[in-house]
Short mmCIF file of C-alpha atoms in Angstrom, two decimals:
data_model
loop_
_atom_site.label_atom_id
_atom_site.label_comp_id
_atom_site.label_asym_id
_atom_site.label_seq_id
_atom_site.Cartn_x
_atom_site.Cartn_y
_atom_site.Cartn_z
CA MET A 1 0.00 0.00 0.00
CA PHE A 2 2.88 2.36 0.81
CA GLU A 3 4.28 2.31 -2.74
CA LYS A 4 0.82 2.85 -4.24
CA LEU A 5 0.34 5.89 -1.98
CA MET A 6 3.77 7.31 -2.82
CA ASN A 7 3.03 7.05 -6.56
CA LEU A 8 -0.50 8.41 -6.20
CA ALA A 9 0.76 11.46 -4.27
CA ASN A 10 2.46 12.61 -7.48
CA ASN A 11 -1.04 13.45 -8.78
CA SER A 12 -1.66 15.92 -5.97
CA TYR A 13 -2.24 19.53 -6.97
CA SER A 14 -0.55 21.35 -4.11
CA PRO A 15 1.35 24.37 -5.47
CA TYR A 16 0.71 26.46 -2.34
CA SER A 17 1.44 24.15 0.59
CA LYS A 18 3.81 21.77 -1.24
CA PHE A 19 2.14 19.11 0.95
CA ARG A 20 1.28 16.23 -1.41
CA VAL A 21 -1.26 13.90 0.18
CA ALA A 22 -2.75 10.67 -1.17
CA THR A 23 -5.53 8.44 0.14
CA ILE A 24 -6.62 4.97 -0.87
CA LEU A 25 -9.90 3.62 0.43
CA VAL A 26 -10.46 -0.11 0.61
CA MET A 27 -14.11 -0.97 0.21
CA LYS A 28 -15.72 -4.06 1.70
CA ASP A 29 -15.87 -5.62 -1.79
CA GLY A 30 -12.07 -5.21 -2.11
CA THR A 31 -12.17 -2.28 -4.54
CA GLU A 32 -9.56 0.42 -3.96
CA ILE A 33 -10.57 4.03 -4.55
CA GLU A 34 -7.96 6.77 -4.81
CA GLY A 35 -7.97 10.43 -3.91
CA VAL A 36 -5.43 13.27 -3.70
CA ASN A 37 -5.52 16.74 -2.27
CA VAL A 38 -6.42 19.49 -4.73
CA GLU A 39 -5.58 23.02 -3.60
CA ASN A 40 -6.92 26.33 -4.81
CA ALA A 41 -5.65 29.89 -4.44
CA SER A 42 -8.83 30.41 -2.44
CA TYR A 43 -7.90 27.92 0.30
CA GLY A 44 -11.52 27.28 1.29
CA SER A 45 -12.09 25.76 -2.16
CA SER A 46 -9.37 23.16 -1.63
CA ILE A 47 -10.19 19.53 -0.91
CA CYS A 48 -8.19 17.07 1.15
CA SER A 49 -7.27 13.66 -0.24
CA GLU A 50 -9.49 11.83 2.26
CA ARG A 51 -12.62 13.70 1.19
CA SER A 52 -11.56 13.49 -2.45
CA ALA A 53 -11.50 9.68 -2.21
CA ILE A 54 -14.73 9.44 -0.19
CA VAL A 55 -16.63 11.69 -2.63
CA ARG A 56 -15.29 9.61 -5.51
CA ALA A 57 -16.53 6.41 -3.81
CA ILE A 58 -20.00 7.89 -3.34
CA SER A 59 -19.99 9.05 -6.98
CA LYS A 60 -19.25 5.46 -8.01
CA GLY A 61 -22.35 4.26 -6.15
CA TYR A 62 -20.90 3.16 -2.81
CA LYS A 63 -22.96 3.85 0.29
CA LYS A 64 -22.45 4.30 4.00
CA GLY A 65 -21.45 0.89 5.34
CA ASP A 66 -19.51 -0.09 2.18
CA PHE A 67 -16.24 1.38 3.49
CA LYS A 68 -13.66 -0.90 5.13
CA GLU A 69 -10.41 1.02 5.68
CA LEU A 70 -8.57 4.19 4.76
CA HIS A 71 -4.85 4.59 3.98
CA CYS A 72 -3.36 8.09 3.86
CA LEU A 73 0.15 9.44 3.31
CA CYS A 74 1.86 12.81 3.00
CA LYS A 75 4.72 12.31 0.57
CA ASP A 76 6.57 15.39 1.79
CA SER A 77 6.73 14.67 5.51
CA SER A 78 8.67 12.32 7.74
CA ARG A 79 5.96 12.91 10.32
CA ILE A 80 2.88 10.68 10.46
CA SER A 81 0.02 13.13 10.08
CA THR A 82 -3.66 12.38 10.69
CA SER A 83 -6.76 13.81 9.05
CA CYS A 84 -7.97 17.36 9.63
CA PHE A 85 -11.19 17.75 11.60
CA GLY A 86 -13.26 18.38 8.46
CA CYS A 87 -12.10 15.05 7.07
CA ARG A 88 -12.70 13.33 10.39
CA GLN A 89 -16.32 14.50 10.27
CA VAL A 90 -16.76 13.05 6.78
CA ILE A 91 -14.92 9.83 7.71
CA GLN A 92 -17.22 9.22 10.66
CA GLU A 93 -20.24 9.74 8.39
CA PHE A 94 -19.32 6.83 6.10
CA PHE A 95 -17.11 4.48 8.13
CA ASP A 96 -18.08 2.33 11.10
CA LYS A 97 -16.55 3.34 14.42
CA ASN A 98 -14.36 0.19 14.53
CA ASP A 99 -12.98 0.54 11.00
CA SER A 100 -9.24 1.05 10.64
CA LEU A 101 -7.52 4.21 9.44
CA TYR A 102 -3.83 3.92 8.51
CA PHE A 103 -1.55 6.93 8.26
CA TYR A 104 1.96 6.77 6.78
CA ASN A 105 4.99 9.02 6.63
CA ASN A 106 7.33 9.19 3.64
CA ASN A 107 9.65 6.60 5.23
CA GLY A 108 6.96 3.91 5.20
CA GLU A 109 6.23 4.01 8.91
CA LYS A 110 2.53 3.74 9.67
CA LYS A 111 0.14 4.12 12.55
CA GLU A 112 -3.32 2.57 12.84
CA TYR A 113 -6.30 4.23 14.48
CA LYS A 114 -9.91 3.18 14.80
CA VAL A 115 -12.46 5.73 13.63
CA SER A 116 -13.68 6.02 17.23
CA GLU A 117 -10.18 7.06 18.34
CA LEU A 118 -9.94 9.95 15.88
CA CYS A 119 -13.62 10.87 16.25
CA PRO A 120 -14.45 10.23 19.93
CA TYR A 121 -17.36 12.70 20.02
CA PRO A 122 -18.92 12.57 16.55
CA PHE A 123 -21.61 14.89 15.31
CA ASN A 124 -24.07 12.55 13.60
CA GLU A 125 -27.72 11.99 12.72
CA GLU A 126 -28.62 11.63 16.41
CA ASP A 127 -27.58 15.26 16.98
CA LEU A 128 -30.11 16.42 14.39
CA LYS A 129 -33.12 15.11 16.31
#
């Protein structure tokens, strides 16, 4: 998975931050869905690789409950970075709380988290009642 992420990160459009990020989702049917970060001069219009991949999965017809695991890497960092809070909100919408999230640095080191660890107090459909 590490080599796939390193290659995929080359597709990132990150001229402002120089922070190339790639995500590969593994669906319960074994399909892998890719995403990269795409920046914009208007930073609010940028999209992180995690959300890029999740939106792509939904566009392909996948639904909540079809997601198995997420793998994410920043090619330009020796630090293992986790998802921003916006991505965590979207992750908890589509993944089960016990699903695994794997984050890698550019040296191939990885750390695993459960969704419930990164999103201990989710805002979800119950909060809308």
